[in-house]
mmCIF file of C-alpha atoms and ligand atoms in Angstrom:
data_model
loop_
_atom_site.group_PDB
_atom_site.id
_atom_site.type_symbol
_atom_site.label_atom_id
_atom_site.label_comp_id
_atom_site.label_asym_id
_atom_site.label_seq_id
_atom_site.Cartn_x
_atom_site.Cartn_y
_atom_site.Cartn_z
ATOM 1 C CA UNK A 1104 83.101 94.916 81.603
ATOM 2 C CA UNK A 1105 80.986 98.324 79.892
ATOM 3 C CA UNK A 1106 82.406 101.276 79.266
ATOM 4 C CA UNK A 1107 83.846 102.730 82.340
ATOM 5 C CA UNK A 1108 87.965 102.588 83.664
ATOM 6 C CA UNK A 1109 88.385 102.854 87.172
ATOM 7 C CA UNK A 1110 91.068 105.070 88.634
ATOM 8 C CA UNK A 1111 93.346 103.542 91.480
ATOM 9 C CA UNK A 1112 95.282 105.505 93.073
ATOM 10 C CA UNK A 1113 99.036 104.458 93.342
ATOM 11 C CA UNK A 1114 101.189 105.468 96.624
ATOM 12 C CA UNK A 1115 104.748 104.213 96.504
ATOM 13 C CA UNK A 1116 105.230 104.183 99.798
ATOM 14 C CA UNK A 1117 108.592 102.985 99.807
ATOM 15 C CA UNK A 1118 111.369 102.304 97.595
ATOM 16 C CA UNK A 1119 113.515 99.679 100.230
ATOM 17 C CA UNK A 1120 114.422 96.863 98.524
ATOM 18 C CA UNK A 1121 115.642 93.406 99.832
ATOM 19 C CA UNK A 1122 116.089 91.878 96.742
ATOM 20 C CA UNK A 1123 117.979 92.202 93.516
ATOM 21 C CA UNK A 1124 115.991 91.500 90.462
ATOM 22 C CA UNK A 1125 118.126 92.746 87.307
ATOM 23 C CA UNK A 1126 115.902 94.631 85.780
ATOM 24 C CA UNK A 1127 114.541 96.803 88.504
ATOM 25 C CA UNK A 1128 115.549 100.511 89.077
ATOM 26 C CA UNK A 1129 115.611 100.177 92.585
ATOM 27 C CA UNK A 1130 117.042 96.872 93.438
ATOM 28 C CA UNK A 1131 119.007 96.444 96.305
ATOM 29 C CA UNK A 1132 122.521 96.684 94.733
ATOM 30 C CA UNK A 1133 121.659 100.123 93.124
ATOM 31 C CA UNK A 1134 123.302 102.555 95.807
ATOM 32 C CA UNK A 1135 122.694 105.291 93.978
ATOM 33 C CA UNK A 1136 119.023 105.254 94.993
ATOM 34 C CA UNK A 1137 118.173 107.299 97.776
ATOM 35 C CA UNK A 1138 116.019 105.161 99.965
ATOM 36 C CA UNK A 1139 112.690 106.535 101.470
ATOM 37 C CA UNK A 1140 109.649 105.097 103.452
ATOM 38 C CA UNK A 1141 107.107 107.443 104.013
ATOM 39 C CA UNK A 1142 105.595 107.564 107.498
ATOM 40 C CA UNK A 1143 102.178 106.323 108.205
ATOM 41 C CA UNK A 1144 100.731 109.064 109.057
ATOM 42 C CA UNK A 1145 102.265 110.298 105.110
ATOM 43 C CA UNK A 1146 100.246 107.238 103.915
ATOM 44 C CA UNK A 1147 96.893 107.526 105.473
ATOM 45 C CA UNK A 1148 97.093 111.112 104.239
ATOM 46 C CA UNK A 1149 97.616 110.582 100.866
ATOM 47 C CA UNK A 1150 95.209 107.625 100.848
ATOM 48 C CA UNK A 1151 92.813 110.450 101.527
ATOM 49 C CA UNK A 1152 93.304 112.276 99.267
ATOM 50 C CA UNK A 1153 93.018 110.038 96.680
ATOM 51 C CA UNK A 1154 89.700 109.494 98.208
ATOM 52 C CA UNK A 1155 88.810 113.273 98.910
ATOM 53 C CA UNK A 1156 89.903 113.116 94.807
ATOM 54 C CA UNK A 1157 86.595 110.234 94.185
ATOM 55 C CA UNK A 1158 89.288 107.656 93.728
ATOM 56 C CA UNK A 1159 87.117 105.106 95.389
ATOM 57 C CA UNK A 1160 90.437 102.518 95.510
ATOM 58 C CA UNK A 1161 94.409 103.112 96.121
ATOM 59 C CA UNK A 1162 97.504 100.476 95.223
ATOM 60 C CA UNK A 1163 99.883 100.731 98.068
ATOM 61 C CA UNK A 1164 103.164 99.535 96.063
ATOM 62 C CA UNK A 1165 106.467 99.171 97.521
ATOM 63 C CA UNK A 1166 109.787 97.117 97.101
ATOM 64 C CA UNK A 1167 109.867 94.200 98.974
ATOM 65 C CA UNK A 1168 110.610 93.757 102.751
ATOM 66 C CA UNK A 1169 109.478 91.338 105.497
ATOM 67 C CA UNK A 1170 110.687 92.964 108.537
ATOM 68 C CA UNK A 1171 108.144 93.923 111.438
ATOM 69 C CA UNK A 1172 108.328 96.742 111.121
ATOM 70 C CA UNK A 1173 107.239 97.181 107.704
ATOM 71 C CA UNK A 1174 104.687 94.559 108.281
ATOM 72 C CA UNK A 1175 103.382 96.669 111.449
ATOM 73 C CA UNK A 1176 103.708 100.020 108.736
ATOM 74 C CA UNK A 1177 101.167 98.366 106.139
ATOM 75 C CA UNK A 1178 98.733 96.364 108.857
ATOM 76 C CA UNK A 1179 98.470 99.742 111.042
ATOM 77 C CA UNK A 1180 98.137 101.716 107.694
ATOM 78 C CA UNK A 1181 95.211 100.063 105.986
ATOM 79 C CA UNK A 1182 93.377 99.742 108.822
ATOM 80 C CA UNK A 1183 93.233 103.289 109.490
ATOM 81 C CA UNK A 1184 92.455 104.537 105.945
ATOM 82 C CA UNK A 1185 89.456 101.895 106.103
ATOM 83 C CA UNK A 1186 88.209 103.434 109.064
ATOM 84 C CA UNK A 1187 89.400 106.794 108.170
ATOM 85 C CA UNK A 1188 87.600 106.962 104.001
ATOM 86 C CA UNK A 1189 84.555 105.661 105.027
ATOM 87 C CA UNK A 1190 81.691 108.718 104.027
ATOM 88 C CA UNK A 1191 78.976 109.163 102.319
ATOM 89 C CA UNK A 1192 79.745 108.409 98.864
ATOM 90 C CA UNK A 1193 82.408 105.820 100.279
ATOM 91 C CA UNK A 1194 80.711 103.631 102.987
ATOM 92 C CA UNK A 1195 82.800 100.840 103.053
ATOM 93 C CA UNK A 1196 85.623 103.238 102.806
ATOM 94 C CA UNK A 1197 88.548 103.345 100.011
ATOM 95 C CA UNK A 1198 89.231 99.824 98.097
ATOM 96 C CA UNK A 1199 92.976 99.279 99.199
ATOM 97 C CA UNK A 1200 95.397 97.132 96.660
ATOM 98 C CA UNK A 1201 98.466 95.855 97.736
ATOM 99 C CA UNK A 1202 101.725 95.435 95.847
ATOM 100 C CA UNK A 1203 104.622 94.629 98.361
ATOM 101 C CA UNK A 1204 105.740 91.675 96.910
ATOM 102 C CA UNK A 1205 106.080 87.979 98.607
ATOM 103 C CA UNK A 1206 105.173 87.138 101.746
ATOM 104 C CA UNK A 1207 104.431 84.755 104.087
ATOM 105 C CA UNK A 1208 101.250 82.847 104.837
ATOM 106 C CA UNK A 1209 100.372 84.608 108.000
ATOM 107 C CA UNK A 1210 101.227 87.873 106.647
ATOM 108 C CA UNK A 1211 98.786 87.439 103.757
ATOM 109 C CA UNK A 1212 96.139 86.871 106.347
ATOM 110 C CA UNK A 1213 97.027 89.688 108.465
ATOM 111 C CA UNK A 1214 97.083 92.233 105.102
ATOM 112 C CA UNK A 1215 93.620 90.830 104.530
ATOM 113 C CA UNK A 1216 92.070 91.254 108.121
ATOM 114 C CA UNK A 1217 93.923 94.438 108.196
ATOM 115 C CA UNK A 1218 90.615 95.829 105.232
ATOM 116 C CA UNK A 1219 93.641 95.199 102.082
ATOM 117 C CA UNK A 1220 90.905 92.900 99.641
ATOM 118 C CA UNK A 1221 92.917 92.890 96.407
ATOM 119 C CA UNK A 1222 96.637 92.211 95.994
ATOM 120 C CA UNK A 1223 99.036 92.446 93.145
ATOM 121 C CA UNK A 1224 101.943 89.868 92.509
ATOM 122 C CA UNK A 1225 102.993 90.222 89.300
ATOM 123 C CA UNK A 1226 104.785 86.418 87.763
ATOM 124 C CA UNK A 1227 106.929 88.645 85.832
ATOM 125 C CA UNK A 1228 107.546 86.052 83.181
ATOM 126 C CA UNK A 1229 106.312 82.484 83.245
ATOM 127 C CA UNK A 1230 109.376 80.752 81.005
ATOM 128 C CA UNK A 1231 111.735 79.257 84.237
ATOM 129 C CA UNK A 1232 115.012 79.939 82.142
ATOM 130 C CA UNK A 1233 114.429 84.123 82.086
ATOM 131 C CA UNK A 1234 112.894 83.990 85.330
ATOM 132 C CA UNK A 1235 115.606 82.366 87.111
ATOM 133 C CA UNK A 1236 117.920 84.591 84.753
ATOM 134 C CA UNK A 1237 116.565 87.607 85.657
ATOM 135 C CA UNK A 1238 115.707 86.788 89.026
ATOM 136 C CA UNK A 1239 118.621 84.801 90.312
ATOM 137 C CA UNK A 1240 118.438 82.211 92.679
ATOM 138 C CA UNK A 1241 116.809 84.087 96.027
ATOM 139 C CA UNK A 1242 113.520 83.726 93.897
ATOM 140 C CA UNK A 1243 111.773 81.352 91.965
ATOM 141 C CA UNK A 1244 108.843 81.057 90.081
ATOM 142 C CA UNK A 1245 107.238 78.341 92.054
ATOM 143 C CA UNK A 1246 106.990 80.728 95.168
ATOM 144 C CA UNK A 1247 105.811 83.160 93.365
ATOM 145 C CA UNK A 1248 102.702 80.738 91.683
ATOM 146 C CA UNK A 1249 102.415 79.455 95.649
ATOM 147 C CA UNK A 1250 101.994 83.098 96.872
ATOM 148 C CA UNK A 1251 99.623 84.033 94.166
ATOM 149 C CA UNK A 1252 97.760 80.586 95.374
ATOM 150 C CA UNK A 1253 97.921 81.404 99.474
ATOM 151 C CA UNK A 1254 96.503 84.991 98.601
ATOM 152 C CA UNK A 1255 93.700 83.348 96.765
ATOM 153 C CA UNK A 1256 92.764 81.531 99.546
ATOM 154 C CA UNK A 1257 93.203 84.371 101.932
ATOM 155 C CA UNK A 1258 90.031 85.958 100.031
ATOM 156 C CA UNK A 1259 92.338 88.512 97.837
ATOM 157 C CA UNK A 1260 91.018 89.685 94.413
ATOM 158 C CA UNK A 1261 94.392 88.548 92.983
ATOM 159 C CA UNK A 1262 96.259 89.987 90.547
ATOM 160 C CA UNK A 1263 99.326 89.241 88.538
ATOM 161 C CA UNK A 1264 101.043 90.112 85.199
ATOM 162 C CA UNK A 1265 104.182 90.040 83.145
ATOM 163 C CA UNK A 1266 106.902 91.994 81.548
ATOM 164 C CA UNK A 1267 106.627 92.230 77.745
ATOM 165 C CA UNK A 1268 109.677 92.649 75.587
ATOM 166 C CA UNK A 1269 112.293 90.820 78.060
ATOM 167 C CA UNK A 1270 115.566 90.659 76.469
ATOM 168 C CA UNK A 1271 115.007 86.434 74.937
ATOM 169 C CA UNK A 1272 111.198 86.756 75.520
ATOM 170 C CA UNK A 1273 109.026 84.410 72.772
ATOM 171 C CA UNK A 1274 105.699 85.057 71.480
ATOM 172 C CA UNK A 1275 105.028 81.692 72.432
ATOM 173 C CA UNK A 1276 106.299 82.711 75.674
ATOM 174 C CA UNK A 1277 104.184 85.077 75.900
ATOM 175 C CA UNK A 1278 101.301 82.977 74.836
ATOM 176 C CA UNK A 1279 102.255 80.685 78.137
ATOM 177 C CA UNK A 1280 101.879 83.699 80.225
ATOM 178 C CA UNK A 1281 98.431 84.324 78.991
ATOM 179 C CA UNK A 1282 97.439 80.535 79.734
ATOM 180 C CA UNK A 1283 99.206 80.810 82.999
ATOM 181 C CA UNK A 1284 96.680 84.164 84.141
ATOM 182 C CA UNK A 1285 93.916 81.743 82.844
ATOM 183 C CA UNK A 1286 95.195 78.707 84.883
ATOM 184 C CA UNK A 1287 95.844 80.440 88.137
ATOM 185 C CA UNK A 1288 92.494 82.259 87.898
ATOM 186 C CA UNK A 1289 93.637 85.971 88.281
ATOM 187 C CA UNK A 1290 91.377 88.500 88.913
ATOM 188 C CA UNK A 1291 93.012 91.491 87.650
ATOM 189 C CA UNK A 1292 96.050 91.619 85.283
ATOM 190 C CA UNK A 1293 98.921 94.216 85.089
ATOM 191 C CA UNK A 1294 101.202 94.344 81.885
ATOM 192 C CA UNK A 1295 103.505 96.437 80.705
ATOM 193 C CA UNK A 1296 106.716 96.780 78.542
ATOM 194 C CA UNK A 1297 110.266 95.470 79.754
ATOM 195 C CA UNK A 1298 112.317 99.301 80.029
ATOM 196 C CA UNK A 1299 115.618 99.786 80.951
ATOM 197 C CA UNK A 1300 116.948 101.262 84.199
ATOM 198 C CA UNK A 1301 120.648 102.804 83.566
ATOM 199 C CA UNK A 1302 121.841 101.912 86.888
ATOM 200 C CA UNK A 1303 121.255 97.739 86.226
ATOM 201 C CA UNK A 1304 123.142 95.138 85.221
ATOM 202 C CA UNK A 1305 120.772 95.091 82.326
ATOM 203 C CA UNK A 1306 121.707 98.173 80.883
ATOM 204 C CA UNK A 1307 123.503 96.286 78.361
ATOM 205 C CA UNK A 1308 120.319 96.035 76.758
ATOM 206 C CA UNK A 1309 119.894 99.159 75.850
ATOM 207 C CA UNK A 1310 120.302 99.654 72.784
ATOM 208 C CA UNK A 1311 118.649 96.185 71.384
ATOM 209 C CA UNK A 1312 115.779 97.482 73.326
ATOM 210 C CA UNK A 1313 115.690 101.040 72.233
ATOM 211 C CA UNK A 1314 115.435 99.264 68.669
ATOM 212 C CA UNK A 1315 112.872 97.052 69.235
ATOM 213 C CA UNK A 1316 110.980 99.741 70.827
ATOM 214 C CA UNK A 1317 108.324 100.293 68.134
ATOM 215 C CA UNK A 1318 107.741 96.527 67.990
ATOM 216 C CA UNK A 1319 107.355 96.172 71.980
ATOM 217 C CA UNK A 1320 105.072 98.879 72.560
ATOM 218 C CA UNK A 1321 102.345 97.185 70.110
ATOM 219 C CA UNK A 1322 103.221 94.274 71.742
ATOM 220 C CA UNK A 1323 102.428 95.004 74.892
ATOM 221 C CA UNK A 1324 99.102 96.308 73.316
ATOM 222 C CA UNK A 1325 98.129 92.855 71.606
ATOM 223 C CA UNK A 1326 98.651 91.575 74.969
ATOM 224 C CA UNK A 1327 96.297 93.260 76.713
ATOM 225 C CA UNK A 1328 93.974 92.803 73.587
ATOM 226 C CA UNK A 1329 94.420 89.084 73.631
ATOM 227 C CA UNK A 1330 94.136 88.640 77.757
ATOM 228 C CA UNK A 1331 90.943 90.268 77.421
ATOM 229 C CA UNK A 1332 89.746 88.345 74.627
ATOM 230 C CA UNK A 1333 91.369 85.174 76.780
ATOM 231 C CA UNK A 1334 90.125 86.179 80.343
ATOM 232 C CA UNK A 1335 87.470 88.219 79.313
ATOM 233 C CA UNK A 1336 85.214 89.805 82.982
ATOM 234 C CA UNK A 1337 88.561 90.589 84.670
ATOM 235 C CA UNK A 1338 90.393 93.856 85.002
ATOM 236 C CA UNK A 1339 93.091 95.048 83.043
ATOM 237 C CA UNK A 1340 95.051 97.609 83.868
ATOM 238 C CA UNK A 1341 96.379 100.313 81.362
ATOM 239 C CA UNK A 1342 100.116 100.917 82.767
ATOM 240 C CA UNK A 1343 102.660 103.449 83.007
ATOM 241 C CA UNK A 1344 105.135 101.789 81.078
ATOM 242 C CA UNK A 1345 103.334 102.221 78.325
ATOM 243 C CA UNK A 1346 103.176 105.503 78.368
ATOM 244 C CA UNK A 1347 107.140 106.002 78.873
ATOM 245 C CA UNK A 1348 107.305 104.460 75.312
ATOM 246 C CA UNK A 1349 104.334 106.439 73.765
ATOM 247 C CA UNK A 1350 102.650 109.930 75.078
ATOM 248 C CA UNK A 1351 99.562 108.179 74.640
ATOM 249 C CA UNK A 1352 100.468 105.023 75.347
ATOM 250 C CA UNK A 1353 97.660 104.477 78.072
ATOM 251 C CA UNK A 1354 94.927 105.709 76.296
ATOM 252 C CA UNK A 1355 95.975 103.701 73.455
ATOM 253 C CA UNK A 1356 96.075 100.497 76.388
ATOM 254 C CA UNK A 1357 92.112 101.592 77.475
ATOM 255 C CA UNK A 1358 91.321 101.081 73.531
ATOM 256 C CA UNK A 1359 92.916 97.997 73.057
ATOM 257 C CA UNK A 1360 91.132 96.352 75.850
ATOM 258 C CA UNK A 1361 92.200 97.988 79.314
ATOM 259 C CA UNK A 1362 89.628 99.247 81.797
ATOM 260 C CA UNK A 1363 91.957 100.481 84.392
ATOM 261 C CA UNK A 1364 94.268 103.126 85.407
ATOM 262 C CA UNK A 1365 96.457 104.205 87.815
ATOM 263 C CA UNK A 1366 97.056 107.992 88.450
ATOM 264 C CA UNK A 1367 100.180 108.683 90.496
ATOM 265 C CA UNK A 1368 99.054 109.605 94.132
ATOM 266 C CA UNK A 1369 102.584 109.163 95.522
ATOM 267 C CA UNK A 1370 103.628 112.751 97.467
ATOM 268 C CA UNK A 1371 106.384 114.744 95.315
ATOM 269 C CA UNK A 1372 108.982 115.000 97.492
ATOM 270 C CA UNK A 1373 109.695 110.794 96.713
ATOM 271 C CA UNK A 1374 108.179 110.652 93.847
ATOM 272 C CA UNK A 1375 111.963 110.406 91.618
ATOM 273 C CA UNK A 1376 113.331 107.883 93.864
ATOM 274 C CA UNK A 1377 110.661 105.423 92.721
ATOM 275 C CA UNK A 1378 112.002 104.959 89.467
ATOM 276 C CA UNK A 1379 112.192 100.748 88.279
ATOM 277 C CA UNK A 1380 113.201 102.373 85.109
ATOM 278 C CA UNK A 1381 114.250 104.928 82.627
ATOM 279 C CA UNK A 1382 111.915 107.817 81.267
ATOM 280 C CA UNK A 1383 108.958 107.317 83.956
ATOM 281 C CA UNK A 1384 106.509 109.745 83.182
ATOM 282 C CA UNK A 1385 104.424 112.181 85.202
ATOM 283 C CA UNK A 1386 107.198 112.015 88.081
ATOM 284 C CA UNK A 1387 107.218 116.143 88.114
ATOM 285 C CA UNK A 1388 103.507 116.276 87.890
ATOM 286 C CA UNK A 1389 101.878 117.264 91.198
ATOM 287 C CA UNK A 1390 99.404 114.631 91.997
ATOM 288 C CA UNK A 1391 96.101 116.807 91.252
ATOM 289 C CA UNK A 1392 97.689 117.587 87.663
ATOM 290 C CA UNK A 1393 98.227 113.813 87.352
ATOM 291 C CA UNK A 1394 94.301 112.967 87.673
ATOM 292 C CA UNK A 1395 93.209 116.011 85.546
ATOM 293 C CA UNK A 1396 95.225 115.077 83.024
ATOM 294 C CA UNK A 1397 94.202 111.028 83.380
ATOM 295 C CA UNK A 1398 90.948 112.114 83.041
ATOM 296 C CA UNK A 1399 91.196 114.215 79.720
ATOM 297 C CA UNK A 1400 93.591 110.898 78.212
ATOM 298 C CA UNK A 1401 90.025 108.731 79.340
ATOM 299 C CA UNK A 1402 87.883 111.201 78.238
ATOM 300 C CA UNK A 1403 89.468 111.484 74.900
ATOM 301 C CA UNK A 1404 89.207 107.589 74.387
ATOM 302 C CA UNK A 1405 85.010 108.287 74.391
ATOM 303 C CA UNK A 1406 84.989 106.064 78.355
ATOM 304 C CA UNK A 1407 84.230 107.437 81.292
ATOM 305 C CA UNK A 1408 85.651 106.910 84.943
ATOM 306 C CA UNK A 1409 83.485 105.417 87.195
ATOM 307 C CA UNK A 1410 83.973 107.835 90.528
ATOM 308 C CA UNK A 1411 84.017 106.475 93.795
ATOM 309 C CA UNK A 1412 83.422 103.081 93.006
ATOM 310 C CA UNK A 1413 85.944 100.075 93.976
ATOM 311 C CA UNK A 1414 85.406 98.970 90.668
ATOM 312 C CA UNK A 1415 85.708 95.669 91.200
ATOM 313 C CA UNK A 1416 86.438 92.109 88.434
ATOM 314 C CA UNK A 1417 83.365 90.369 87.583
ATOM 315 C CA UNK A 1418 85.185 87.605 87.721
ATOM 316 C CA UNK A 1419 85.983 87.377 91.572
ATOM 317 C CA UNK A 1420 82.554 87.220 91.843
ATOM 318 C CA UNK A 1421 81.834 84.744 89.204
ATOM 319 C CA UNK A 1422 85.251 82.524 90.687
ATOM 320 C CA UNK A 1423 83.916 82.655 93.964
ATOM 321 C CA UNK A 1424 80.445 82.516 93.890
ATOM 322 C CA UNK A 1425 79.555 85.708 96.072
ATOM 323 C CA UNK A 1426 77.337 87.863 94.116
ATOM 324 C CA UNK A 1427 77.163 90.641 96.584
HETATM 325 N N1 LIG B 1102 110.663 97.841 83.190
HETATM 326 C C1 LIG B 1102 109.336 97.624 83.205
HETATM 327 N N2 LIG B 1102 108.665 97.205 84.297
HETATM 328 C C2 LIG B 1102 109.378 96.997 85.414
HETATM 329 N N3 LIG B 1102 109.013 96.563 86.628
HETATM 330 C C3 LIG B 1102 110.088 96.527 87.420
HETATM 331 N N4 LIG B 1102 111.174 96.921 86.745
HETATM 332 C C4 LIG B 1102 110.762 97.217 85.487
HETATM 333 C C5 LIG B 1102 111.413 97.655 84.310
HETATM 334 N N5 LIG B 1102 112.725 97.879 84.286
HETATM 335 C C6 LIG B 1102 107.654 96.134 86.928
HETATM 336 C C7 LIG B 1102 107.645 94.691 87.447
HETATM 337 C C8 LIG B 1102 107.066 94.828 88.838
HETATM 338 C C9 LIG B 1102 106.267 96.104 88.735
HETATM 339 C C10 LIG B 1102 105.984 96.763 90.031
HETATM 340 O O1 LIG B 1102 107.077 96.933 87.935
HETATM 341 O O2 LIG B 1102 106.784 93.915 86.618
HETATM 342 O O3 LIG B 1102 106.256 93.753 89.222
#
């Protein structure tokens, strides 16, 4: 993939929630979260900035809804920041990521006309028994593999991941997962450790996680090491989590085999009410100190960022045979 990470930049737009996953800071049960959406006109102007910062591609992440009016929000969004970025150095405007969870069909299709050309869905875990544990029964993992399919055949770049460290997770579970982001074909892969969020019915974790900290943190490292050496021309991205556990945690994810990375776009103001768990970093930062201080962390790992690029997988190209 050479030497260069690509910066995305990530806008959580909104921190509404339908669902209730039990590890997730900001599920729907947790009423202590203030709830936010920010406004599109809020979105298309941070989107520029991120390109006015050389960003060359944005994640717009979110909790999950499937209203019409969030539907409308994200369709009406994306295609103004296409039209919007486009400029010299960006002619085919900013690359635009989604991460708004599962969806239907049609909505896929209408994210994808829309100028959205990459989409993240992480799997979460790929063992049925924590999924369904975690997850209860308004989700299940076979939607989630269909939705990863249906956005592959939209035309996404698709991405998906796991959770590393999951309170019962196996190695050989983990192993699984890796086979599964083989099997399914994925594009671009987003891991991170399992923290926990205070206000969750898996707080009772705590303190078995807070012991196994040390050991989850390089785990999370071998399995970005091993998906690359597995997947090989896709990207990888290095991801906040891992910093939360380790000041240098995403530097040390670039070294072990990352080439992407994510500074935090998402305006102040909202910034620490998108919190899916403990000890998030960089949530006081303002968003320029954010990618000055990305930049030093690549810097120091001898890479360089590759500036208004989309930055692209390899392997969406080689997978679907377009070479342009
Ligand atoms: N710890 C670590 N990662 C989490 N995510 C959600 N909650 C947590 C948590 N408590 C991850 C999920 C989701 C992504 C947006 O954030 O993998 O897909």
């Amino acid at each position: 993939m050479g030497s260069e990470g690509y910066f995305r930049g990530l806008v959580e737009f909104s921190n509404e929630c339908i669902f209730d996953c039990s590890y997730c800071g900001i599920r729907k049960s947790n009423t202590a979260v203030e709830r936010y959406c920010l406004s599109k006109d809020e979105i298309i102007e941070t989107a520029l900035w991120c390109a006015r910062q050389g960003y060359g591609s944005i994640v717009l992440q979110s909790g999950q809804q499937s209203n019409r009016e969030f539907i409308e929000l994200i369709v009406g969004g994306v295609q103004q920041i296409k039209q919007r970025s486009r400029s010299s150095v960006l002619p085919h405007g900013l690359g635009i990521t989604l991460s708004v969870g599962e969806q239907s069909k049609e909505t896929y299709r209408r994210f994808f006309d829309a100028g959205a050309h990459r989409y993240l869905l992480r799997v979460e875990t790929t063992a049925k028994e924590l999924f369904e544990k975690f997850h209860g029964p308004e989700k299940t993992l076979q939607r989630r593999v269909t939705c990863l399919e249906t956005m592959k055949k939209t035309g996404f770049q698709v991405g998906t991941g796991v959770m590393i460290g999951l309170p019962g997770q196996t190695l050989n579970d983990l192993a699984n997962d890796i086979l599964f982001f083989k099997d399914i074909d994925a594009d671009m892969i987003g891991m991170g450790p399992y923290l926990v969020h205070h206000e969750t019915p898996m707080n009772g974790y705590r303190d078995e996680i807070a012991e196994r900290k040390n050991e989850i943190f390089q785990l999370s490292l071998n399995m970005i090491a091993a998906t690359r050496i597995a997947l090989k021309d896709v990207n990888i991205a290095a991801t906040t989590a891992l910093q939360t556990i380790d000041q240098k945690g995403r530097e040390m994810g670039l070294m072990y085999g990352a080439n992407v990375i994510m500074p935090q776009a998402t305006p102040r103001h909202v910034r620490n009410k998108y919190l899916l768990y403990d000890g998030k970093p960089c949530v006081d930062e303002s968003a320029a100190d954010c990618a000055a201080c990305l930049e030093q962390r690549i810097a120091a790992t001898g890479r360089a960022i590759a500036w208004n690029s989309w930055g692209d997988p390899c392997h969406f190209f080689t997978r679907t045979g377009n070479q342009d």
